[in-house]
Amino acid sequence: MRDVAIMYHYVQVPGLKGIHPLHPDLFEKQLDWVLQNYEVVVPDDLEKPRQSKPRCVITFDDATKDQYEIAFPILKSRGIPAYFTFMSGIFTNRKVPVVHLVHAALSFFTDEEIWEEICSKFDTSQVKENSQIYSYEPDIYRRYNKYALNFYLSEEESRSVLEPKLIEKFQTWDRFIESYYINLDEWKVINHAGMSIGVHAVDHKPYCGVAERFFANEIKPCKQFIQEHLGFSPKWYTPAFGGGTLYQDMILKLRPVLEKEGFAGGFTTLAGFNDENNRFWLNRFDCNRIPPVGNFE
Ligand SMILES: [Zn+2]
């Protein structure tokens, strides 16, 4: 039977242009469609005997505030379980991952403006042909900006473009973090409501190519932070950027490390159904491909 997992990022009323959020009304309509066609489960339930319907896991990446303020209350009021993922670096070192600096900066400045600034500071001749990882972005400058800032430039170079712009807007990083992310008290509410919580990252870095080192830097501290502050040991993992450009290597090499450390599985950004053949790394369809927004079949 063909199970699915759906990948959600931002669920909110469109406003900030740096992101392409799913409108809450469409989120509700998707839930209607999902409930008609699937049994919605948390990842742990995938081990249990199935009912008559195929199963669906509703997943959230990046722990942004809208997930707590908009998606979570809708799910809770309808008794629908979902899987949320935790990022610990914003709590332990108050450092915002570059990917979210990018989303926020693109919300307050135009793509052309930011691309021009990047081109004026750095050699960007390789960006255009290598930016297919963001082929889901319809705007070509958005694609270049996201690839350049998330992958092509060094972290320091990206931060030198983005941080001054955002500090001008928010004054302090504490203010940015509180407004942008689910805070610890809110995580406790999500946990007590019976939602599933897994590891996303420490600092939202792509897979580095060395499984043990990556686990030690980007997964283990997040797992320990969850244990310490929410009182349970997470069993599920969602790699930042789906692993990034080295995702195929990650899929092969990181699995045994995760299994040794007690993880039951992980969620990729590869589109596709899930069946008996992929029980560790699970595919996900982006929510934009789910009816009534899109048609994934
Ligand atoms: Zn992410």
mmCIF file of C-alpha atoms and ligand atoms in Angstrom:
data_model
loop_
_atom_site.group_PDB
_atom_site.id
_atom_site.type_symbol
_atom_site.label_atom_id
_atom_site.label_comp_id
_atom_site.label_asym_id
_atom_site.label_seq_id
_atom_site.Cartn_x
_atom_site.Cartn_y
_atom_site.Cartn_z
ATOM 1 C CA MET A 1 0.000 0.000 0.000
ATOM 2 C CA ARG A 2 1.281 3.445 -0.849
ATOM 3 C CA ASP A 3 1.771 5.519 2.286
ATOM 4 C CA VAL A 4 2.710 9.188 2.078
ATOM 5 C CA ALA A 5 4.353 11.853 4.174
ATOM 6 C CA ILE A 6 3.632 15.522 3.560
ATOM 7 C CA MET A 7 6.237 18.230 4.073
ATOM 8 C CA TYR A 8 5.093 21.542 5.489
ATOM 9 C CA HIS A 9 7.178 24.610 6.140
ATOM 10 C CA TYR A 10 5.320 27.871 6.694
ATOM 11 C CA VAL A 11 1.553 27.801 7.206
ATOM 12 C CA GLN A 12 0.327 31.364 7.423
ATOM 13 C CA VAL A 13 -1.504 34.108 5.584
ATOM 14 C CA PRO A 14 0.757 35.349 2.763
ATOM 15 C CA GLY A 15 2.385 38.599 3.781
ATOM 16 C CA LEU A 16 6.144 38.298 3.948
ATOM 17 C CA LYS A 17 7.353 37.830 0.394
ATOM 18 C CA GLY A 18 10.551 36.013 1.398
ATOM 19 C CA ILE A 19 8.641 32.776 1.784
ATOM 20 C CA HIS A 20 5.811 30.974 0.003
ATOM 21 C CA PRO A 21 3.575 30.018 2.896
ATOM 22 C CA LEU A 22 0.570 27.753 2.587
ATOM 23 C CA HIS A 23 -2.597 29.681 3.436
ATOM 24 C CA PRO A 24 -4.291 28.344 6.608
ATOM 25 C CA ASP A 25 -7.562 27.864 4.678
ATOM 26 C CA LEU A 26 -5.759 25.649 2.171
ATOM 27 C CA PHE A 27 -4.068 23.795 5.023
ATOM 28 C CA GLU A 28 -7.537 22.986 6.420
ATOM 29 C CA LYS A 29 -8.753 21.875 2.991
ATOM 30 C CA GLN A 30 -5.726 19.632 2.594
ATOM 31 C CA LEU A 31 -6.460 18.094 5.978
ATOM 32 C CA ASP A 32 -10.026 17.364 4.795
ATOM 33 C CA TRP A 33 -8.658 15.652 1.692
ATOM 34 C CA VAL A 34 -6.022 13.739 3.652
ATOM 35 C CA LEU A 35 -8.567 12.479 6.189
ATOM 36 C CA GLN A 36 -10.807 11.210 3.393
ATOM 37 C CA ASN A 37 -8.006 9.236 1.792
ATOM 38 C CA TYR A 38 -5.523 8.337 4.545
ATOM 39 C CA GLU A 39 -5.158 7.305 8.126
ATOM 40 C CA VAL A 40 -3.068 10.103 9.667
ATOM 41 C CA VAL A 41 -0.406 8.735 12.004
ATOM 42 C CA VAL A 42 2.718 9.857 13.843
ATOM 43 C CA PRO A 43 5.972 8.235 12.668
ATOM 44 C CA ASP A 44 6.059 5.740 15.579
ATOM 45 C CA ASP A 45 2.715 4.322 14.410
ATOM 46 C CA LEU A 46 4.237 3.221 11.097
ATOM 47 C CA GLU A 47 5.468 0.129 12.958
ATOM 48 C CA LYS A 48 1.921 -0.832 13.955
ATOM 49 C CA PRO A 49 -0.455 -2.986 11.871
ATOM 50 C CA ARG A 50 -2.232 -0.862 9.300
ATOM 51 C CA GLN A 51 -5.937 -0.135 8.989
ATOM 52 C CA SER A 52 -7.729 -0.348 5.661
ATOM 53 C CA LYS A 53 -6.475 3.036 4.394
ATOM 54 C CA PRO A 54 -2.927 3.936 3.406
ATOM 55 C CA ARG A 55 -1.174 6.068 5.986
ATOM 56 C CA CYS A 56 -0.040 9.678 6.000
ATOM 57 C CA VAL A 57 2.475 11.441 8.240
ATOM 58 C CA ILE A 58 2.119 15.224 8.418
ATOM 59 C CA THR A 59 5.593 16.711 8.911
ATOM 60 C CA PHE A 60 6.835 20.205 9.765
ATOM 61 C CA ASP A 61 10.379 21.477 9.214
ATOM 62 C CA ASP A 62 12.197 24.380 10.849
ATOM 63 C CA ALA A 63 10.084 25.019 13.973
ATOM 64 C CA THR A 64 8.853 28.426 12.895
ATOM 65 C CA LYS A 65 6.360 30.406 14.977
ATOM 66 C CA ASP A 66 3.490 30.068 12.502
ATOM 67 C CA GLN A 67 3.552 26.294 12.993
ATOM 68 C CA TYR A 68 2.753 26.804 16.677
ATOM 69 C CA GLU A 69 0.362 29.714 16.270
ATOM 70 C CA ILE A 70 -1.570 28.552 13.202
ATOM 71 C CA ALA A 71 -1.032 24.902 12.201
ATOM 72 C CA PHE A 72 -0.835 23.371 15.680
ATOM 73 C CA PRO A 73 -4.179 24.780 16.958
ATOM 74 C CA ILE A 74 -5.934 23.575 13.786
ATOM 75 C CA LEU A 75 -4.460 20.074 14.152
ATOM 76 C CA LYS A 76 -5.163 19.935 17.881
ATOM 77 C CA SER A 77 -8.781 21.053 17.560
ATOM 78 C CA ARG A 78 -9.394 18.360 14.946
ATOM 79 C CA GLY A 79 -7.521 15.655 16.848
ATOM 80 C CA ILE A 80 -5.014 15.147 14.027
ATOM 81 C CA PRO A 81 -1.496 14.021 14.998
ATOM 82 C CA ALA A 82 1.587 15.508 13.332
ATOM 83 C CA TYR A 83 5.366 15.390 13.489
ATOM 84 C CA PHE A 84 7.301 18.586 14.331
ATOM 85 C CA THR A 85 11.084 18.967 14.200
ATOM 86 C CA PHE A 86 13.395 20.733 16.619
ATOM 87 C CA MET A 87 16.409 22.988 16.052
ATOM 88 C CA SER A 88 18.531 23.446 19.168
ATOM 89 C CA GLY A 89 21.187 25.953 18.054
ATOM 90 C CA ILE A 90 18.893 28.948 18.329
ATOM 91 C CA PHE A 91 18.497 28.132 22.042
ATOM 92 C CA THR A 92 22.079 27.174 22.871
ATOM 93 C CA ASN A 93 24.097 29.737 20.916
ATOM 94 C CA ARG A 94 21.418 32.257 19.818
ATOM 95 C CA LYS A 95 22.708 31.982 16.258
ATOM 96 C CA VAL A 96 20.112 32.072 13.484
ATOM 97 C CA PRO A 97 20.774 29.570 10.634
ATOM 98 C CA VAL A 98 21.657 31.227 7.357
ATOM 99 C CA VAL A 99 18.607 29.690 5.651
ATOM 100 C CA HIS A 100 16.287 31.669 7.906
ATOM 101 C CA LEU A 101 18.336 34.832 7.615
ATOM 102 C CA VAL A 102 17.752 34.337 3.886
ATOM 103 C CA HIS A 103 13.983 33.889 4.261
ATOM 104 C CA ALA A 104 13.734 36.901 6.512
ATOM 105 C CA ALA A 105 16.008 39.129 4.379
ATOM 106 C CA LEU A 106 14.093 38.220 1.227
ATOM 107 C CA SER A 107 10.941 39.282 3.039
ATOM 108 C CA PHE A 108 12.145 42.826 3.527
ATOM 109 C CA PHE A 109 14.245 43.373 0.392
ATOM 110 C CA THR A 110 13.658 42.466 -3.253
ATOM 111 C CA ASP A 111 15.413 39.482 -4.858
ATOM 112 C CA GLU A 112 16.960 41.735 -7.488
ATOM 113 C CA GLU A 113 18.371 44.005 -4.790
ATOM 114 C CA ILE A 114 19.952 41.133 -2.871
ATOM 115 C CA TRP A 115 21.265 39.391 -6.026
ATOM 116 C CA GLU A 116 22.869 42.652 -7.156
ATOM 117 C CA GLU A 117 24.539 43.050 -3.786
ATOM 118 C CA ILE A 118 25.869 39.480 -3.856
ATOM 119 C CA CYS A 119 27.195 39.943 -7.423
ATOM 120 C CA SER A 120 28.896 43.199 -6.497
ATOM 121 C CA LYS A 121 30.750 41.561 -3.575
ATOM 122 C CA PHE A 122 31.516 38.046 -4.834
ATOM 123 C CA ASP A 123 32.307 36.033 -7.966
ATOM 124 C CA THR A 124 28.988 34.341 -8.753
ATOM 125 C CA SER A 125 29.812 32.846 -12.156
ATOM 126 C CA GLN A 126 29.076 29.274 -10.963
ATOM 127 C CA VAL A 127 25.777 30.019 -9.239
ATOM 128 C CA LYS A 128 23.370 29.921 -12.176
ATOM 129 C CA GLU A 129 24.136 26.432 -13.449
ATOM 130 C CA ASN A 130 24.407 24.910 -9.975
ATOM 131 C CA SER A 131 21.183 26.293 -8.547
ATOM 132 C CA GLN A 132 18.876 23.449 -9.701
ATOM 133 C CA ILE A 133 18.540 22.239 -6.115
ATOM 134 C CA TYR A 134 16.053 25.093 -5.837
ATOM 135 C CA SER A 135 14.249 24.310 -9.095
ATOM 136 C CA TYR A 136 10.961 24.368 -7.143
ATOM 137 C CA GLU A 137 11.427 28.135 -6.831
ATOM 138 C CA PRO A 138 9.643 29.728 -9.789
ATOM 139 C CA ASP A 139 11.481 33.069 -9.499
ATOM 140 C CA ILE A 140 14.935 32.777 -11.036
ATOM 141 C CA TYR A 141 16.549 35.430 -8.790
ATOM 142 C CA ARG A 142 15.047 33.759 -5.757
ATOM 143 C CA ARG A 143 16.660 30.523 -6.933
ATOM 144 C CA TYR A 144 20.087 32.190 -7.380
ATOM 145 C CA ASN A 145 19.854 34.004 -4.047
ATOM 146 C CA LYS A 146 18.913 30.892 -2.107
ATOM 147 C CA TYR A 147 21.607 28.741 -3.736
ATOM 148 C CA ALA A 148 24.289 31.444 -3.389
ATOM 149 C CA LEU A 149 23.469 32.269 0.225
ATOM 150 C CA ASN A 150 22.782 28.728 1.468
ATOM 151 C CA PHE A 151 25.440 26.770 -0.451
ATOM 152 C CA TYR A 152 27.776 28.746 -2.697
ATOM 153 C CA LEU A 153 29.103 31.471 -0.418
ATOM 154 C CA SER A 154 30.835 30.642 2.840
ATOM 155 C CA GLU A 155 28.726 31.069 5.938
ATOM 156 C CA GLU A 156 30.697 34.191 6.841
ATOM 157 C CA GLU A 157 30.150 35.666 3.397
ATOM 158 C CA SER A 158 26.400 35.033 3.546
ATOM 159 C CA ARG A 159 26.163 36.444 7.034
ATOM 160 C CA SER A 160 28.043 39.568 5.925
ATOM 161 C CA VAL A 161 25.266 40.233 3.411
ATOM 162 C CA LEU A 162 22.295 39.288 5.612
ATOM 163 C CA GLU A 163 22.972 40.086 9.250
ATOM 164 C CA PRO A 164 23.335 43.873 9.017
ATOM 165 C CA LYS A 165 20.074 44.043 7.096
ATOM 166 C CA LEU A 166 18.140 42.081 9.720
ATOM 167 C CA ILE A 167 19.650 43.679 12.795
ATOM 168 C CA GLU A 168 18.493 46.986 11.355
ATOM 169 C CA LYS A 169 14.979 45.526 11.385
ATOM 170 C CA PHE A 170 14.934 43.607 14.707
ATOM 171 C CA GLN A 171 17.651 45.387 16.802
ATOM 172 C CA THR A 172 18.661 42.193 18.700
ATOM 173 C CA TRP A 173 18.897 38.472 17.834
ATOM 174 C CA ASP A 174 16.828 37.586 20.898
ATOM 175 C CA ARG A 175 13.975 39.595 19.439
ATOM 176 C CA PHE A 176 14.372 37.946 16.058
ATOM 177 C CA ILE A 177 14.449 34.434 17.572
ATOM 178 C CA GLU A 178 11.414 34.980 19.790
ATOM 179 C CA SER A 179 9.388 36.297 16.875
ATOM 180 C CA TYR A 180 10.588 33.712 14.336
ATOM 181 C CA TYR A 181 10.682 30.359 16.183
ATOM 182 C CA ILE A 182 8.681 28.129 18.516
ATOM 183 C CA ASN A 183 10.011 28.823 22.031
ATOM 184 C CA LEU A 184 10.613 26.227 24.764
ATOM 185 C CA ASP A 185 7.310 26.780 26.569
ATOM 186 C CA GLU A 186 5.501 26.331 23.276
ATOM 187 C CA TRP A 187 7.432 23.119 22.563
ATOM 188 C CA LYS A 188 6.227 21.771 25.907
ATOM 189 C CA VAL A 189 2.629 22.487 24.907
ATOM 190 C CA ILE A 190 3.140 20.696 21.569
ATOM 191 C CA ASN A 191 4.694 17.736 23.383
ATOM 192 C CA HIS A 192 1.893 17.505 25.949
ATOM 193 C CA ALA A 193 -0.704 17.583 23.176
ATOM 194 C CA GLY A 194 0.649 14.231 21.962
ATOM 195 C CA MET A 195 2.358 15.459 18.816
ATOM 196 C CA SER A 196 5.523 13.695 17.672
ATOM 197 C CA ILE A 197 8.793 15.671 17.949
ATOM 198 C CA GLY A 198 12.022 14.789 16.162
ATOM 199 C CA VAL A 199 15.452 16.222 15.448
ATOM 200 C CA HIS A 200 15.922 18.672 12.576
ATOM 201 C CA ALA A 201 19.357 20.114 13.324
ATOM 202 C CA VAL A 202 21.574 22.097 15.619
ATOM 203 C CA ASP A 203 22.549 24.888 13.205
ATOM 204 C CA HIS A 204 20.667 23.728 10.076
ATOM 205 C CA LYS A 205 23.811 22.647 8.231
ATOM 206 C CA PRO A 206 23.730 20.390 5.127
ATOM 207 C CA TYR A 207 25.350 16.939 5.401
ATOM 208 C CA CYS A 208 29.147 17.407 5.614
ATOM 209 C CA GLY A 209 30.208 14.062 4.105
ATOM 210 C CA VAL A 210 31.459 12.401 7.312
ATOM 211 C CA ALA A 211 28.618 10.595 9.078
ATOM 212 C CA GLU A 212 30.076 10.360 12.594
ATOM 213 C CA ARG A 213 31.191 13.981 12.600
ATOM 214 C CA PHE A 214 27.878 15.172 11.230
ATOM 215 C CA PHE A 215 25.984 13.194 13.856
ATOM 216 C CA ALA A 216 28.196 14.611 16.625
ATOM 217 C CA ASN A 217 27.801 18.210 15.463
ATOM 218 C CA GLU A 218 24.308 18.506 14.018
ATOM 219 C CA ILE A 219 22.200 15.712 15.542
ATOM 220 C CA LYS A 220 23.465 14.534 18.928
ATOM 221 C CA PRO A 221 23.398 17.933 20.706
ATOM 222 C CA CYS A 222 19.832 18.493 19.476
ATOM 223 C CA LYS A 223 18.801 15.026 20.674
ATOM 224 C CA GLN A 224 20.348 15.735 24.082
ATOM 225 C CA PHE A 225 18.692 19.159 24.294
ATOM 226 C CA ILE A 226 15.289 17.555 23.674
ATOM 227 C CA GLN A 227 15.994 14.904 26.322
ATOM 228 C CA GLU A 228 16.991 17.563 28.822
ATOM 229 C CA HIS A 229 14.162 20.028 28.185
ATOM 230 C CA LEU A 230 11.240 17.915 26.984
ATOM 231 C CA GLY A 231 12.038 14.711 28.847
ATOM 232 C CA PHE A 232 12.102 12.108 26.098
ATOM 233 C CA SER A 233 14.552 10.702 23.588
ATOM 234 C CA PRO A 234 13.655 11.577 19.973
ATOM 235 C CA LYS A 235 13.530 8.645 17.542
ATOM 236 C CA TRP A 236 12.992 10.455 14.248
ATOM 237 C CA TYR A 237 15.226 12.710 12.209
ATOM 238 C CA THR A 238 14.623 15.153 9.372
ATOM 239 C CA PRO A 239 17.904 16.315 7.764
ATOM 240 C CA ALA A 240 18.245 20.035 7.066
ATOM 241 C CA PHE A 241 17.962 20.702 3.297
ATOM 242 C CA GLY A 242 17.186 16.987 2.929
ATOM 243 C CA GLY A 243 20.944 16.565 3.410
ATOM 244 C CA GLY A 244 21.897 19.165 0.780
ATOM 245 C CA THR A 245 24.074 18.440 -2.248
ATOM 246 C CA LEU A 246 25.578 15.311 -0.590
ATOM 247 C CA TYR A 247 22.187 13.766 0.195
ATOM 248 C CA GLN A 248 22.887 10.484 -1.631
ATOM 249 C CA ASP A 249 26.007 9.945 0.434
ATOM 250 C CA MET A 250 24.056 10.874 3.567
ATOM 251 C CA ILE A 251 21.339 8.322 2.800
ATOM 252 C CA LEU A 252 23.950 5.553 2.614
ATOM 253 C CA LYS A 253 26.355 6.533 5.368
ATOM 254 C CA LEU A 254 24.264 8.236 8.034
ATOM 255 C CA ARG A 255 21.692 5.480 8.430
ATOM 256 C CA PRO A 256 23.909 3.031 10.389
ATOM 257 C CA VAL A 257 25.025 5.850 12.704
ATOM 258 C CA LEU A 258 21.435 6.906 13.348
ATOM 259 C CA GLU A 259 20.334 3.311 13.935
ATOM 260 C CA LYS A 260 23.175 2.736 16.383
ATOM 261 C CA GLU A 261 22.046 5.848 18.270
ATOM 262 C CA GLY A 262 18.457 4.642 18.541
ATOM 263 C CA PHE A 263 16.772 6.399 15.643
ATOM 264 C CA ALA A 264 13.893 4.606 13.924
ATOM 265 C CA GLY A 265 13.951 6.565 10.672
ATOM 266 C CA GLY A 266 14.296 9.826 8.814
ATOM 267 C CA PHE A 267 12.340 12.006 6.428
ATOM 268 C CA THR A 268 13.966 13.141 3.173
ATOM 269 C CA THR A 269 12.878 15.872 0.777
ATOM 270 C CA LEU A 270 12.653 13.347 -2.071
ATOM 271 C CA ALA A 271 9.169 13.188 -3.553
ATOM 272 C CA GLY A 272 7.582 9.754 -3.617
ATOM 273 C CA PHE A 273 5.411 7.204 -1.889
ATOM 274 C CA ASN A 274 6.558 4.966 0.940
ATOM 275 C CA ASP A 275 6.103 1.209 1.109
ATOM 276 C CA GLU A 276 7.862 -1.858 2.522
ATOM 277 C CA ASN A 277 10.978 -1.036 0.477
ATOM 278 C CA ASN A 278 11.803 2.204 2.253
ATOM 279 C CA ARG A 279 11.222 1.900 5.933
ATOM 280 C CA PHE A 280 14.132 3.991 7.201
ATOM 281 C CA TRP A 281 14.450 6.990 4.892
ATOM 282 C CA LEU A 282 10.927 8.057 4.055
ATOM 283 C CA ASN A 283 10.012 10.146 1.031
ATOM 284 C CA ARG A 284 7.851 13.220 1.339
ATOM 285 C CA PHE A 285 5.621 15.183 -0.987
ATOM 286 C CA ASP A 286 5.770 18.940 -0.555
ATOM 287 C CA CYS A 287 2.382 20.312 0.519
ATOM 288 C CA ASN A 288 2.164 22.240 -2.754
ATOM 289 C CA ARG A 289 1.677 18.907 -4.525
ATOM 290 C CA ILE A 290 -1.208 17.796 -2.299
ATOM 291 C CA PRO A 291 -4.856 18.446 -3.371
ATOM 292 C CA PRO A 292 -6.561 20.815 -3.578
ATOM 293 C CA VAL A 293 -3.353 22.853 -4.191
ATOM 294 C CA GLY A 294 -1.575 20.335 -6.451
ATOM 295 C CA ASN A 295 -1.920 16.795 -7.686
ATOM 296 C CA PHE A 296 0.928 14.472 -6.807
ATOM 297 C CA GLU A 297 -0.382 11.314 -8.462
HETATM 298 ZN ZN ZN B 1 14.935 22.965 7.478
#
